[in-house]
PDB file of C-alpha atoms in Angstrom:
ATOM      1  CA  LEU H 191      -4.126  68.071  73.194  1.00 94.00           C
ATOM      2  CA  LEU H 192      -2.174  68.596  76.529  1.00 95.00           C
ATOM      3  CA  PRO H 193      -3.866  65.593  78.575  1.00 95.00           C
ATOM      4  CA  GLY H 194      -5.614  66.815  81.812  1.00 94.00           C
ATOM      5  CA  VAL H 195      -5.565  70.833  81.238  1.00 93.00           C
ATOM      6  CA  ASP H 196      -8.205  72.961  80.430  1.00 89.00           C
ATOM      7  CA  ASP H 197     -11.000  72.233  78.508  1.00 89.00           C
ATOM      8  CA  GLY H 198      -9.109  69.745  76.228  1.00 90.00           C
ATOM      9  CA  SER H 199      -8.020  66.027  76.290  1.00 94.00           C
ATOM     10  CA  PRO H 200      -8.668  64.508  79.281  1.00 94.00           C
ATOM     11  CA  SER H 201      -5.867  62.165  79.247  1.00 96.00           C
ATOM     12  CA  ILE H 202      -2.699  60.421  77.642  1.00 96.00           C
ATOM     13  CA  GLU H 203      -4.953  58.277  76.448  1.00 96.00           C
ATOM     14  CA  ALA H 204      -7.336  60.183  74.667  1.00 95.00           C
ATOM     15  CA  SER H 205      -4.314  62.277  73.220  1.00 96.00           C
ATOM     16  CA  ILE H 206      -2.700  59.351  71.719  1.00 97.00           C
ATOM     17  CA  PRO H 207      -4.974  58.202  68.868  1.00 96.00           C
ATOM     18  CA  VAL H 208      -5.557  61.871  67.905  1.00 96.00           C
ATOM     19  CA  LEU H 209      -1.944  62.354  67.216  1.00 97.00           C
ATOM     20  CA  GLU H 210      -1.560  59.046  65.250  1.00 97.00           C
ATOM     21  CA  ARG H 211      -4.645  60.417  63.139  1.00 96.00           C
ATOM     22  CA  PHE H 212      -2.811  63.661  62.587  1.00 96.00           C
ATOM     23  CA  GLY H 213       0.492  62.008  61.669  1.00 96.00           C
ATOM     24  CA  ALA H 214      -0.957  59.984  59.167  1.00 96.00           C
ATOM     25  CA  SER H 215      -2.597  63.028  57.831  1.00 95.00           C
ATOM     26  CA  GLY H 216       0.550  64.684  57.327  1.00 95.00           C
ATOM     27  CA  VAL H 217       0.870  67.118  60.089  1.00 96.00           C
ATOM     28  CA  GLU H 218       4.433  67.292  61.116  1.00 96.00           C
ATOM     29  CA  VAL H 219       4.384  69.731  64.353  1.00 97.00           C
ATOM     30  CA  LEU H 220       1.566  70.260  66.815  1.00 97.00           C
ATOM     31  CA  VAL H 221       1.978  72.919  69.515  1.00 97.00           C
ATOM     32  CA  CYS H 222      -0.641  72.584  72.344  1.00 96.00           C
ATOM     33  CA  THR H 223      -2.313  75.456  73.467  1.00 97.00           C
ATOM     34  CA  PRO H 224      -4.166  75.560  76.820  1.00 96.00           C
ATOM     35  CA  HIS H 225      -6.021  78.720  77.825  1.00 97.00           C
ATOM     36  CA  LEU H 226      -4.218  81.867  79.814  1.00 97.00           C
ATOM     37  CA  ASN H 227      -5.234  85.079  80.565  1.00 97.00           C
ATOM     38  CA  ALA H 228      -3.052  87.964  79.549  1.00 97.00           C
ATOM     39  CA  SER H 229      -3.475  89.171  83.237  1.00 97.00           C
ATOM     40  CA  GLU H 230      -1.980  86.126  84.843  1.00 97.00           C
ATOM     41  CA  VAL H 231       0.941  85.396  82.509  1.00 96.00           C
ATOM     42  CA  ASP H 232       3.275  86.036  85.547  1.00 96.00           C
ATOM     43  CA  GLY H 233       1.884  82.811  87.247  1.00 95.00           C
ATOM     44  CA  ALA H 234       1.649  80.606  84.054  1.00 96.00           C
ATOM     45  CA  PRO H 235       1.986  76.930  85.224  1.00 96.00           C
ATOM     46  CA  TYR H 236       4.788  76.662  82.297  1.00 96.00           C
ATOM     47  CA  GLU H 237       6.973  73.938  84.350  1.00 97.00           C
ATOM     48  CA  ARG H 238       3.967  71.635  85.007  1.00 97.00           C
ATOM     49  CA  HIS H 239       2.973  71.756  81.339  1.00 97.00           C
ATOM     50  CA  VAL H 240       6.448  70.628  80.322  1.00 97.00           C
ATOM     51  CA  GLU H 241       6.115  67.717  82.627  1.00 97.00           C
ATOM     52  CA  ILE H 242       2.897  66.808  81.118  1.00 97.00           C
ATOM     53  CA  LEU H 243       4.443  67.313  77.539  1.00 97.00           C
ATOM     54  CA  GLU H 244       7.329  65.242  78.538  1.00 97.00           C
ATOM     55  CA  SER H 245       4.561  62.365  79.415  1.00 97.00           C
ATOM     56  CA  LEU H 246       2.807  62.547  76.485  1.00 97.00           C
ATOM     57  CA  LYS H 247       6.050  62.188  74.299  1.00 97.00           C
ATOM     58  CA  ALA H 248       7.072  59.650  76.149  1.00 97.00           C
ATOM     59  CA  ARG H 249       3.830  57.303  74.734  1.00 96.00           C
ATOM     60  CA  ALA H 250       3.028  59.586  71.797  1.00 96.00           C
ATOM     61  CA  PRO H 251       4.293  58.648  68.085  1.00 96.00           C
ATOM     62  CA  ALA H 252       7.362  60.349  66.665  1.00 95.00           C
ATOM     63  CA  THR H 253       5.052  62.410  64.352  1.00 96.00           C
ATOM     64  CA  PRO H 254       3.917  64.939  64.505  1.00 97.00           C
ATOM     65  CA  ARG H 255       6.597  66.592  66.729  1.00 97.00           C
ATOM     66  CA  LEU H 256       4.797  68.156  69.566  1.00 98.00           C
ATOM     67  CA  ALA H 257       5.647  71.662  71.559  1.00 98.00           C
ATOM     68  CA  LEU H 258       4.210  73.771  73.618  1.00 98.00           C
ATOM     69  CA  GLY H 259       2.313  77.216  73.271  1.00 97.00           C
ATOM     70  CA  TRP H 260      -0.968  78.979  74.900  1.00 98.00           C
ATOM     71  CA  GLU H 261      -4.294  80.584  73.536  1.00 98.00           C
ATOM     72  CA  ILE H 262      -3.883  84.080  75.470  1.00 98.00           C
ATOM     73  CA  MET H 263      -6.686  86.083  76.127  1.00 97.00           C
ATOM     74  CA  LEU H 264      -6.211  89.690  76.045  1.00 97.00           C
ATOM     75  CA  ASP H 265      -8.438  90.267  79.112  1.00 94.00           C
ATOM     76  CA  GLU H 266      -6.225  93.267  79.999  1.00 94.00           C
ATOM     77  CA  PRO H 267      -4.194  95.594  77.643  1.00 94.00           C
ATOM     78  CA  GLY H 268      -1.022  96.364  78.342  1.00 96.00           C
ATOM     79  CA  VAL H 269       0.540  93.158  78.966  1.00 97.00           C
ATOM     80  CA  ASP H 270       4.335  92.135  78.318  1.00 98.00           C
ATOM     81  CA  LEU H 271       3.968  88.722  76.082  1.00 98.00           C
ATOM     82  CA  ARG H 272       7.495  88.769  75.016  1.00 98.00           C
ATOM     83  CA  ALA H 273       8.851  86.142  77.204  1.00 97.00           C
ATOM     84  CA  ARG H 274       9.773  83.184  74.848  1.00 95.00           C
ATOM     85  CA  HIS H 275       7.719  80.662  76.768  1.00 97.00           C
ATOM     86  CA  LEU H 276       4.394  82.220  76.190  1.00 98.00           C
ATOM     87  CA  GLY H 277       4.957  82.171  72.280  1.00 98.00           C
ATOM     88  CA  LEU H 278       4.141  79.037  70.103  1.00 98.00           C
ATOM     89  CA  ALA H 279       6.967  76.473  70.092  1.00 98.00           C
ATOM     90  CA  GLY H 280       9.162  79.339  71.667  1.00 97.00           C
ATOM     91  CA  SER H 281       8.936  81.547  69.034  1.00 98.00           C
ATOM     92  CA  SER H 282       7.877  85.351  68.816  1.00 98.00           C
ATOM     93  CA  ALA H 283       4.311  84.301  67.297  1.00 98.00           C
ATOM     94  CA  VAL H 284       1.646  84.354  70.044  1.00 98.00           C
ATOM     95  CA  LEU H 285      -1.568  83.040  70.051  1.00 98.00           C
ATOM     96  CA  VAL H 286      -4.296  85.280  71.401  1.00 98.00           C
ATOM     97  CA  GLU H 287      -7.639  85.752  71.400  1.00 97.00           C
ATOM     98  CA  PHE H 288     -10.488  88.430  72.459  1.00 95.00           C
ATOM     99  CA  PRO H 289     -14.063  87.726  74.681  1.00 91.00           C
ATOM    100  CA  ARG H 290     -16.448  86.160  72.172  1.00 85.00           C
ATOM    101  CA  ARG H 291     -19.025  88.501  73.163  1.00 84.00           C
ATOM    102  CA  GLY H 292     -17.450  91.906  73.991  1.00 82.00           C
ATOM    103  CA  VAL H 293     -13.998  92.531  71.635  1.00 90.00           C
ATOM    104  CA  PRO H 294     -12.856  95.614  73.193  1.00 89.00           C
ATOM    105  CA  ALA H 295     -12.691  98.998  71.448  1.00 88.00           C
ATOM    106  CA  GLN H 296      -9.116  99.192  71.740  1.00 92.00           C
ATOM    107  CA  ALA H 297      -8.331  95.816  70.177  1.00 95.00           C
ATOM    108  CA  GLY H 298      -6.591  97.304  67.374  1.00 96.00           C
ATOM    109  CA  ARG H 299      -4.482  99.218  69.589  1.00 97.00           C
ATOM    110  CA  GLU H 300      -3.720  96.320  71.492  1.00 97.00           C
ATOM    111  CA  ILE H 301      -2.643  94.431  68.181  1.00 98.00           C
ATOM    112  CA  ALA H 302      -0.297  97.068  67.343  1.00 98.00           C
ATOM    113  CA  ARG H 303       1.017  97.332  70.656  1.00 98.00           C
ATOM    114  CA  LEU H 304       2.069  93.732  70.684  1.00 98.00           C
ATOM    115  CA  ARG H 305       3.478  93.696  67.261  1.00 98.00           C
ATOM    116  CA  HIS H 306       5.277  96.962  68.102  1.00 98.00           C
ATOM    117  CA  SER H 307       6.920  94.870  71.136  1.00 98.00           C
ATOM    118  CA  GLY H 308       8.465  92.479  68.971  1.00 97.00           C
ATOM    119  CA  VAL H 309       5.488  90.116  69.615  1.00 98.00           C
ATOM    120  CA  VAL H 310       3.888  88.606  66.452  1.00 98.00           C
ATOM    121  CA  PRO H 311       0.129  88.603  67.424  1.00 98.00           C
ATOM    122  CA  VAL H 312      -1.871  85.513  66.108  1.00 98.00           C
ATOM    123  CA  LEU H 313      -5.365  86.345  66.352  1.00 98.00           C
ATOM    124  CA  ALA H 314      -7.598  83.253  67.199  1.00 98.00           C
ATOM    125  CA  HIS H 315     -10.871  82.636  65.515  1.00 97.00           C
ATOM    126  CA  PRO H 316     -12.162  85.780  64.495  1.00 97.00           C
ATOM    127  CA  GLU H 317     -14.860  84.046  62.606  1.00 96.00           C
ATOM    128  CA  ARG H 318     -16.434  83.391  66.358  1.00 94.00           C
ATOM    129  CA  TYR H 319     -16.263  86.921  67.805  1.00 95.00           C
ATOM    130  CA  TRP H 320     -19.923  88.230  68.063  1.00 92.00           C
ATOM    131  CA  GLY H 321     -20.278  91.398  65.479  1.00 90.00           C
ATOM    132  CA  CYS H 322     -17.182  90.790  63.611  1.00 94.00           C
ATOM    133  CA  SER H 323     -16.981  91.701  60.066  1.00 95.00           C
ATOM    134  CA  VAL H 324     -14.328  91.112  57.103  1.00 96.00           C
ATOM    135  CA  GLU H 325     -13.465  95.094  57.240  1.00 96.00           C
ATOM    136  CA  GLN H 326     -12.768  94.660  61.434  1.00 96.00           C
ATOM    137  CA  VAL H 327     -10.428  91.548  60.368  1.00 97.00           C
ATOM    138  CA  ARG H 328      -9.361  93.863  57.424  1.00 98.00           C
ATOM    139  CA  GLU H 329      -8.299  96.421  59.996  1.00 97.00           C
ATOM    140  CA  TRP H 330      -6.360  93.646  62.253  1.00 98.00           C
ATOM    141  CA  LYS H 331      -4.415  92.559  59.910  1.00 98.00           C
ATOM    142  CA  ARG H 332      -3.402  96.367  58.959  1.00 98.00           C
ATOM    143  CA  ASP H 333      -2.167  96.483  62.828  1.00 98.00           C
ATOM    144  CA  GLY H 334       0.177  93.887  62.805  1.00 98.00           C
ATOM    145  CA  ALA H 335      -1.988  90.498  62.982  1.00 98.00           C
ATOM    146  CA  VAL H 336      -1.751  87.286  61.636  1.00 98.00           C
ATOM    147  CA  ILE H 337      -5.235  86.206  61.262  1.00 98.00           C
ATOM    148  CA  GLN H 338      -5.928  82.267  61.946  1.00 98.00           C
ATOM    149  CA  VAL H 339      -9.272  80.601  61.313  1.00 98.00           C
ATOM    150  CA  ASP H 340     -10.574  77.169  62.779  1.00 97.00           C
ATOM    151  CA  ALA H 341     -11.013  74.301  60.217  1.00 95.00           C
ATOM    152  CA  VAL H 342     -14.021  73.379  61.422  1.00 93.00           C
ATOM    153  CA  MET H 343     -16.029  76.777  60.217  1.00 93.00           C
ATOM    154  CA  LEU H 344     -15.289  76.192  57.006  1.00 92.00           C
ATOM    155  CA  THR H 345     -18.689  74.113  56.167  1.00 88.00           C
ATOM    156  CA  HIS H 346     -20.332  75.352  59.683  1.00 88.00           C
ATOM    157  CA  PRO H 347     -24.047  76.311  58.289  1.00 90.00           C
ATOM    158  CA  SER H 348     -24.118  79.415  60.496  1.00 90.00           C
ATOM    159  CA  GLU H 349     -23.045  83.287  60.350  1.00 93.00           C
ATOM    160  CA  MET H 350     -19.547  82.050  61.474  1.00 93.00           C
ATOM    161  CA  GLY H 351     -19.399  79.843  58.958  1.00 94.00           C
ATOM    162  CA  ALA H 352     -20.170  82.582  56.661  1.00 95.00           C
ATOM    163  CA  LEU H 353     -17.426  84.866  57.385  1.00 96.00           C
ATOM    164  CA  ALA H 354     -14.872  82.464  57.526  1.00 96.00           C
ATOM    165  CA  ILE H 355     -15.475  81.685  54.089  1.00 96.00           C
ATOM    166  CA  GLY H 356     -15.465  85.298  53.671  1.00 96.00           C
ATOM    167  CA  LEU H 357     -12.242  86.206  54.902  1.00 97.00           C
ATOM    168  CA  LEU H 358     -10.738  83.347  52.925  1.00 98.00           C
ATOM    169  CA  GLU H 359     -12.192  84.853  49.959  1.00 97.00           C
ATOM    170  CA  GLU H 360     -11.037  88.487  50.497  1.00 97.00           C
ATOM    171  CA  GLY H 361      -7.334  86.777  51.272  1.00 98.00           C
ATOM    172  CA  LEU H 362      -7.366  87.962  54.797  1.00 98.00           C
ATOM    173  CA  VAL H 363      -6.395  84.510  56.457  1.00 98.00           C
ATOM    174  CA  ASP H 364      -2.723  83.589  57.118  1.00 98.00           C
ATOM    175  CA  CYS H 365      -3.431  79.901  58.452  1.00 98.00           C
ATOM    176  CA  ILE H 366      -5.731  77.534  59.665  1.00 98.00           C
ATOM    177  CA  ALA H 367      -5.915  75.516  63.095  1.00 97.00           C
ATOM    178  CA  SER H 368      -7.578  72.330  63.919  1.00 95.00           C
ATOM    179  CA  ASP H 369      -8.557  73.396  67.287  1.00 92.00           C
ATOM    180  CA  ASN H 370      -8.646  69.904  68.220  1.00 92.00           C
ATOM    181  CA  HIS H 371      -9.555  69.115  71.928  1.00 92.00           C
ATOM    182  CA  GLY H 372      -9.187  65.391  71.697  1.00 90.00           C
ATOM    183  CA  ASP H 373     -12.047  64.752  69.309  1.00 92.00           C
ATOM    184  CA  VAL H 374     -12.453  64.325  65.749  1.00 92.00           C
ATOM    185  CA  ARG H 375     -11.666  67.855  64.457  1.00 92.00           C
ATOM    186  CA  SER H 376      -8.801  68.061  61.727  1.00 93.00           C
ATOM    187  CA  LEU H 377      -6.899  70.018  59.990  1.00 94.00           C
ATOM    188  CA  ALA H 378      -6.504  67.658  57.160  1.00 94.00           C
ATOM    189  CA  PHE H 379     -10.399  68.714  56.331  1.00 91.00           C
ATOM    190  CA  ALA H 380      -9.326  71.778  55.790  1.00 95.00           C
ATOM    191  CA  ARG H 381      -6.540  70.971  53.053  1.00 96.00           C
ATOM    192  CA  ASP H 382      -8.707  68.371  51.520  1.00 95.00           C
ATOM    193  CA  TRP H 383     -11.793  70.576  51.333  1.00 94.00           C
ATOM    194  CA  LEU H 384      -9.433  73.435  49.733  1.00 96.00           C
ATOM    195  CA  GLU H 385      -8.020  71.196  47.451  1.00 96.00           C
ATOM    196  CA  ALA H 386     -11.296  69.820  46.204  1.00 94.00           C
ATOM    197  CA  ARG H 387     -12.384  73.550  45.479  1.00 93.00           C
ATOM    198  CA  GLY H 388      -9.213  73.921  43.203  1.00 95.00           C
ATOM    199  CA  ASP H 389      -7.580  76.184  46.099  1.00 97.00           C
ATOM    200  CA  THR H 390      -4.186  73.890  46.116  1.00 97.00           C
ATOM    201  CA  GLU H 391      -1.789  76.554  46.846  1.00 98.00           C
ATOM    202  CA  GLN H 392      -3.896  78.288  49.286  1.00 98.00           C
ATOM    203  CA  ALA H 393      -4.186  74.823  50.850  1.00 97.00           C
ATOM    204  CA  ARG H 394      -0.542  74.628  51.013  1.00 98.00           C
ATOM    205  CA  LEU H 395       0.050  77.860  52.434  1.00 98.00           C
ATOM    206  CA  LEU H 396      -2.835  77.687  55.073  1.00 98.00           C
ATOM    207  CA  THR H 397      -2.050  74.485  56.613  1.00 97.00           C
ATOM    208  CA  HIS H 398       1.773  74.008  56.423  1.00 97.00           C
ATOM    209  CA  THR H 399       3.999  77.042  54.818  1.00 98.00           C
ATOM    210  CA  ASN H 400       2.579  79.640  57.217  1.00 98.00           C
ATOM    211  CA  ALA H 401       2.684  77.984  60.241  1.00 98.00           C
ATOM    212  CA  ALA H 402       6.300  76.608  59.415  1.00 98.00           C
ATOM    213  CA  ARG H 403       7.566  80.282  58.789  1.00 98.00           C
ATOM    214  CA  LEU H 404       5.607  81.652  62.254  1.00 98.00           C
ATOM    215  CA  LEU H 405       7.406  78.639  64.246  1.00 98.00           C
ATOM    216  CA  ALA H 406      10.510  80.029  62.402  1.00 98.00           C
ATOM    217  CA  ASP H 407      10.252  83.738  63.442  1.00 98.00           C
ATOM    218  CA  GLU H 408       9.339  84.306  59.765  1.00 97.00           C
ATOM    219  CA  ASP H 409       6.458  86.478  58.592  1.00 96.00           C
ATOM    220  CA  PRO H 410       3.975  84.224  56.734  1.00 98.00           C
ATOM    221  CA  LEU H 411       3.650  84.820  53.032  1.00 98.00           C
ATOM    222  CA  PRO H 412       0.280  86.218  51.507  1.00 97.00           C
ATOM    223  CA  VAL H 413      -2.315  83.879  50.599  1.00 98.00           C
ATOM    224  CA  ALA H 414      -4.413  84.497  47.535  1.00 97.00           C
ATOM    225  CA  PRO H 415      -8.245  84.710  47.831  1.00 97.00           C
ATOM    226  CA  ILE H 416     -10.109  81.394  47.360  1.00 96.00           C
ATOM    227  CA  ARG H 417     -12.599  80.846  44.500  1.00 90.00           C
ATOM    228  CA  ARG H 418     -15.688  82.217  45.238  1.00 87.00           C
ATOM    229  CA  GLN H 419     -18.393  79.350  44.694  1.00 77.00           C
ATOM    230  CA  ARG H 420     -22.314  79.604  44.863  1.00 66.00           C
ATOM    231  CA  GLY H 421     -24.772  78.000  47.317  1.00 60.00           C
ATOM    232  CA  VAL H 422     -26.148  78.494  50.424  1.00 48.00           C
ATOM    233  CA  LEU H 423     -23.273  79.652  52.495  1.00 51.00           C
ATOM    234  CA  SER H 424     -22.168  81.961  49.626  1.00 55.00           C
ATOM    235  CA  ARG H 425     -25.543  83.602  50.258  1.00 48.00           C
ATOM    236  CA  LEU H 426     -25.108  83.896  53.711  1.00 49.00           C
ATOM    237  CA  ARG H 427     -21.659  85.343  53.343  1.00 47.00           C
ATOM    238  CA  ASN H 428     -23.075  88.066  51.044  1.00 50.00           C
ATOM    239  CA  ALA H 429     -25.560  88.932  53.423  1.00 49.00           C
ATOM    240  CA  ILE H 430     -22.952  89.360  56.113  1.00 46.00           C
ATOM    241  CA  LEU H 431     -20.863  91.350  53.741  1.00 47.00           C
ATOM    242  CA  ARG H 432     -23.585  93.953  52.599  1.00 45.00           C
ATOM    243  CA  ARG H 433     -24.686  94.230  56.473  1.00 46.00           C
ATOM    244  CA  ALA H 434     -20.627  94.912  57.397  1.00 43.00           C
TER     245      ALA H 434
END
């Protein structure tokens, strides 16, 4: 939602209604995360983004509180991501991603390296990576990744949607993101969807508590598996689990 940057909101005028809607639905903090390649962190336009954020804050509602971060593509191994301006709201938690079609074979080692360096790698949307499986995500979590899925995937009629549900049913997800780009996507949707299923405690942890803990440099709390339900997505999910 940082206006005029990357592939997100095109303007302040487009960002304001989204922020108003988020505030009305209970979102307290929103971290803007434009894309950045790990190989280009030395030239990251942080100061420019601070200026843009201040311009947005001048016209935005008081809630949610706005902060900066990045979604860093791990296109090159071994890059130092410990600088606080690379973290989410200046925390040790850094949002990272892999190429959607071509997760590197050394992905687990890179996650472990980042964690040992003092960075908490928050892995964005593993459900979108081609060929990804529940067991692969389980291994990344063992390597030290915090797992984040996108809210829009929870009812997406596809293998990606089925994998997102499968990860929740295995208790592998730590938090959920809106992935809003100046559009109608919403974190409240994920919260309401989970609560309607009866997974109220998971809804709180996934959409509020664990995000707050990460921004406070605290480890996320364990999230219990959500309840398994029958239906088309359930059958598709089970087919993916069998194949994995």
